Structure formats: C-alpha cells, structure tokens
C-alpha positions as a Markdown table, in Angstrom:
| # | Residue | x | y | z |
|---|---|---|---|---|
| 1 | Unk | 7.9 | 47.7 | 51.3 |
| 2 | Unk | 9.3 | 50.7 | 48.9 |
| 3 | Unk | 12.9 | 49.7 | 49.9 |
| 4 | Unk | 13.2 | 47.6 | 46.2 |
| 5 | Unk | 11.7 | 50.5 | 44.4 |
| 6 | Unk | 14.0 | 53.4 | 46.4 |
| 7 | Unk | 17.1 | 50.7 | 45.4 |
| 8 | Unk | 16.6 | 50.3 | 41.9 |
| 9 | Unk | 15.6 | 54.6 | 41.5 |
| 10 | Unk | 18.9 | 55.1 | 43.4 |
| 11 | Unk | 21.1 | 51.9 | 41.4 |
| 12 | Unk | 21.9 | 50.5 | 44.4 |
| 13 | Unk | 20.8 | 47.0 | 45.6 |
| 14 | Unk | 17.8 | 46.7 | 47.9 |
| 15 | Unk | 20.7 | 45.0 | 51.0 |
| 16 | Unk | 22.7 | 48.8 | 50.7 |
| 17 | Unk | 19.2 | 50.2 | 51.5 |
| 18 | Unk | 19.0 | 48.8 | 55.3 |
| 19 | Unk | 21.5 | 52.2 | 55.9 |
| 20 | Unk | 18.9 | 54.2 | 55.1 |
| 21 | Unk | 16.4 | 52.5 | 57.9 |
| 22 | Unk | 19.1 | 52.1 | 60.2 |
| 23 | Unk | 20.0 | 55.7 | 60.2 |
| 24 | Unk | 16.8 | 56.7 | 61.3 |
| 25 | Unk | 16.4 | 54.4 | 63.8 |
| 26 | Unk | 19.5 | 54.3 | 65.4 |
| 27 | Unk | 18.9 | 58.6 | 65.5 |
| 28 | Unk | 15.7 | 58.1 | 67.2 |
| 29 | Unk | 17.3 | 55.7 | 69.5 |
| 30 | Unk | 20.3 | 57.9 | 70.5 |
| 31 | Unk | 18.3 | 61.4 | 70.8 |
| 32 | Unk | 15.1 | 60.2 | 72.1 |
| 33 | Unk | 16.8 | 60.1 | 76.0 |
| 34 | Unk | 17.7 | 63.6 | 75.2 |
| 35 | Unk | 14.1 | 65.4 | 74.0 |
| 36 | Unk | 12.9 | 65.5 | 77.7 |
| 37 | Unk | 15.8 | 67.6 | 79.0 |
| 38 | Unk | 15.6 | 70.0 | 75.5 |
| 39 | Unk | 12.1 | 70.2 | 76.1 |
| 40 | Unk | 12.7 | 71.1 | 79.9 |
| 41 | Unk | 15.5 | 73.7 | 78.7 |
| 42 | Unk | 14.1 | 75.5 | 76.0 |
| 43 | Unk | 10.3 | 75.2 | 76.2 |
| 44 | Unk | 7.9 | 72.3 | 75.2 |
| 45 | Unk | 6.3 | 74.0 | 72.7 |
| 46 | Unk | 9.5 | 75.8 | 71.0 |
| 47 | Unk | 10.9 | 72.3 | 70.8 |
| 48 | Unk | 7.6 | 70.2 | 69.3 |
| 49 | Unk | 7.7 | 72.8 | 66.8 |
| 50 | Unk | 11.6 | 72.3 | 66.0 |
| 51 | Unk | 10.7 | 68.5 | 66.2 |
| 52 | Unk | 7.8 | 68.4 | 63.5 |
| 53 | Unk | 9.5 | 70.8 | 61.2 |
| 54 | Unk | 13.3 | 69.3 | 61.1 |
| 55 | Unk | 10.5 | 66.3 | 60.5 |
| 56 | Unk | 9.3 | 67.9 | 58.0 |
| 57 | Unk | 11.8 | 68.9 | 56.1 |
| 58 | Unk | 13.9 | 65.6 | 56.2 |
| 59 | Unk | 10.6 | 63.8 | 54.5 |
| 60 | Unk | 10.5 | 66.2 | 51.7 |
| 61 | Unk | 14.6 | 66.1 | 51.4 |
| 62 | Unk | 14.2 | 62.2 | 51.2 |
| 63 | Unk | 11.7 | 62.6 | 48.5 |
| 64 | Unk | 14.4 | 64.8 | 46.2 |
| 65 | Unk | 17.3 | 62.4 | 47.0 |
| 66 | Unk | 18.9 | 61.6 | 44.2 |
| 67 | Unk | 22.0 | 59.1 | 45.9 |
| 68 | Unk | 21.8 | 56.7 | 48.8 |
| 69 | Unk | 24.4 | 59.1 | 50.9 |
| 70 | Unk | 21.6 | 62.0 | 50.7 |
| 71 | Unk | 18.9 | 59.5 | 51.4 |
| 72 | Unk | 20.9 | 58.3 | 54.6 |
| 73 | Unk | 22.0 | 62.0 | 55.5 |
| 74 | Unk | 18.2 | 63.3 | 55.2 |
| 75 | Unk | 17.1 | 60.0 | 56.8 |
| 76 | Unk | 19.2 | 61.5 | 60.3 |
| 77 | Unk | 17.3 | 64.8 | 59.7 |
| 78 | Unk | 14.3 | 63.4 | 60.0 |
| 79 | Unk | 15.4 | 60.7 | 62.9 |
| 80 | Unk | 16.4 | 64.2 | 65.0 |
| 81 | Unk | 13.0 | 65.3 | 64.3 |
| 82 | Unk | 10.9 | 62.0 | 64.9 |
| 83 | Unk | 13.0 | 61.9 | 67.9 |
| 84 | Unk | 11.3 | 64.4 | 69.8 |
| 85 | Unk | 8.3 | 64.8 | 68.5 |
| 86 | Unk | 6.6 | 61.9 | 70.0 |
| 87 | Unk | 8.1 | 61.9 | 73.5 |
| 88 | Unk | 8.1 | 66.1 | 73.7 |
| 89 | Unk | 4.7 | 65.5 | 72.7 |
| 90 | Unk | 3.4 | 63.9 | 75.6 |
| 91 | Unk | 5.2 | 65.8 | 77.9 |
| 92 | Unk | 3.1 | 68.4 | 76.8 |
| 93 | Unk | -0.3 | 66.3 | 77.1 |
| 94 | Unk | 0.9 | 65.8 | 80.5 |
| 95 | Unk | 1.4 | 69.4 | 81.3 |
| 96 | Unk | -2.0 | 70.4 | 80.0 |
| 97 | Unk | -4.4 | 68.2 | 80.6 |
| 98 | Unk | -5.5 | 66.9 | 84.7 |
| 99 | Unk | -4.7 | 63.5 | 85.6 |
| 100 | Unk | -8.2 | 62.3 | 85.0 |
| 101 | Unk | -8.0 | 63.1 | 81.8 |
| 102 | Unk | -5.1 | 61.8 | 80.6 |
| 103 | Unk | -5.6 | 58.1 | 79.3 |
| 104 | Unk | -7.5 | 58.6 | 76.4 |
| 105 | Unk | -5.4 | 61.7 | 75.5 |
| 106 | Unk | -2.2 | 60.3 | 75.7 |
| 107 | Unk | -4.1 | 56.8 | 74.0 |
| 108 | Unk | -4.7 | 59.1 | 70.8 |
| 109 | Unk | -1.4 | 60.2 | 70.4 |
| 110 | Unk | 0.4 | 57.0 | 71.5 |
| 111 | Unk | -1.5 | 55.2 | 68.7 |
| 112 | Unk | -0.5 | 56.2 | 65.7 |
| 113 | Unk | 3.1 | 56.0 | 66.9 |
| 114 | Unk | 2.7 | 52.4 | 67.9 |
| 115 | Unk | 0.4 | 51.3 | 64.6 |
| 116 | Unk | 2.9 | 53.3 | 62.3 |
| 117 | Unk | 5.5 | 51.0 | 61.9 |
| 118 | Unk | 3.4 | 48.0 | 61.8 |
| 119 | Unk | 1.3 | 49.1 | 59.3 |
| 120 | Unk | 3.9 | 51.6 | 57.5 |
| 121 | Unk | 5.7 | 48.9 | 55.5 |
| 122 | Unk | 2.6 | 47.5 | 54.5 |
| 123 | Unk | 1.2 | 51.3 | 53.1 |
| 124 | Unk | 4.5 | 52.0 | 51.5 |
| 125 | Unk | 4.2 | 48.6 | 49.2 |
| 126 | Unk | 0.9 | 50.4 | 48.0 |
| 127 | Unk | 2.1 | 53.7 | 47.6 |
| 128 | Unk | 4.8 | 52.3 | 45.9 |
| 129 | Unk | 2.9 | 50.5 | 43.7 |
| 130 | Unk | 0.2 | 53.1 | 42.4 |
| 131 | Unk | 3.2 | 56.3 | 42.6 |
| 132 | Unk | 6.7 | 56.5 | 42.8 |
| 133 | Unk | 8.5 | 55.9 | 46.4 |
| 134 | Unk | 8.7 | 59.7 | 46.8 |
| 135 | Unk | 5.3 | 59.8 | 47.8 |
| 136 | Unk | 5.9 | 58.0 | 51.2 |
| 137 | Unk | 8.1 | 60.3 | 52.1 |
| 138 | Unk | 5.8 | 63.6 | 50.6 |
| 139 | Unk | 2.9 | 62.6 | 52.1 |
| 140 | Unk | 4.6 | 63.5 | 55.6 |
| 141 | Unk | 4.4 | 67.0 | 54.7 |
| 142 | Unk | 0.9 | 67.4 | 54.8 |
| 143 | Unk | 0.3 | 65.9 | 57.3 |
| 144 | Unk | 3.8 | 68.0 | 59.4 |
| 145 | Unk | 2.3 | 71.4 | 58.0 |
C-alpha cells in the first residue's frame, strides 16, 4: 500500500495514517443513504456531475497535501464525492435503459466499484514504488475529466 510512503512524505507514522482512510470511508458510509434523495431533488445528472467533480477535485487536493490534517480534510471532499457517484450513477442506468437491458449495464459499472478496493491497495504499492504517492491520487483526474 502507499500508506508508508504518504507517512514518511507527511513525518507522520504509517498508524496516524488510518485517519486519512477512515475519513473517506466513514463519508461514503454516512452520505451514501443520502445521494438517492439529492439525486431525486435536484436532478440525476446535475448531481453525477457534482459527484465526479467534488471527486475530482479532492484527488488532485490529496496529491498537493502537504500535512496529514489537509490529507484527512481533502480525503472528506472526495468521500462526499465518491459518495454519490456510484449509487447516483445507477439510478441513472436505471432510468435509461429498459429492464431487459439492465444486467450487463449495471454489471459494467458495478465492477469497477467492487474490484477497486481489492485490487487498489495492491496498484498503489506499484505506483508507489515506480512514482511518488501523489500519483494515486493524480491519476483520478484523468480518468474524473
């Protein structure tokens, strides 16, 4: 994983780092309830966008931390985002496409979701290991714009 790297960039010890992931999950945990009804209120689209760009812009504020209290404040950022991206997402696959078409659309953007954290770690230790940690948060962006 890059949390050893982030630690020693940051001088803090890799245990003080476990804020940083828990502030992003515990974001995702508490909003994702919530993304249905914002979706519902202010327009599915209108709120994917919000989603993938608060997203967006927490991965490339993570990058230029320069203290584990930005890290953990840009790590909510980007927890409100992920939040409702995924769930506001398939609302909207459900809205658009007929019922008979809906397993292997909603299998295609479920995957990636459900792979990500297994295999995220795992691509991080690499990243990590060939460029600085920055780049698993930078390489969100491309991927958000």
């Amino acid at each position: 994983t890059a949390l050893p790297a982030i630690a020693q960039s940051l001088n803090r010890s890799p245990l003080a780092m476990q804020s940083a992931i828990i502030s992003y999950t515990l974001t995702v945990a508490m909003l994702i309830p919530v993304s249905g009804w914002l979706a519902d209120r202010f327009g599915t689209r209108r709120v994917f966008i919000i989603a993938v760009s608060l997203f967006t812009l927490g991965s490339l504020a993570c990058a230029l931390s320069s203290s584990l209290t930005e890290l953990v404040i840009f790590r909510v950022i980007q927890g409100i985002g992920g939040a409702m991206m995924m769930p506001v997402a398939r609302l909207a696959l459900l809205r658009a496409y007929p019922r008979s078409e809906l397993l292997p659309v909603l299998n295609f953007v479920t995957m990636p979701g459900l792979v990500g954290p297994i295999l995220g770690p795992l691509l991080g230790g690499v990243v990590v290991s060939w460029a600085s940690w920055h780049w698993i948060f930078l390489m969100n962006i491309r991927i958000g714009v």
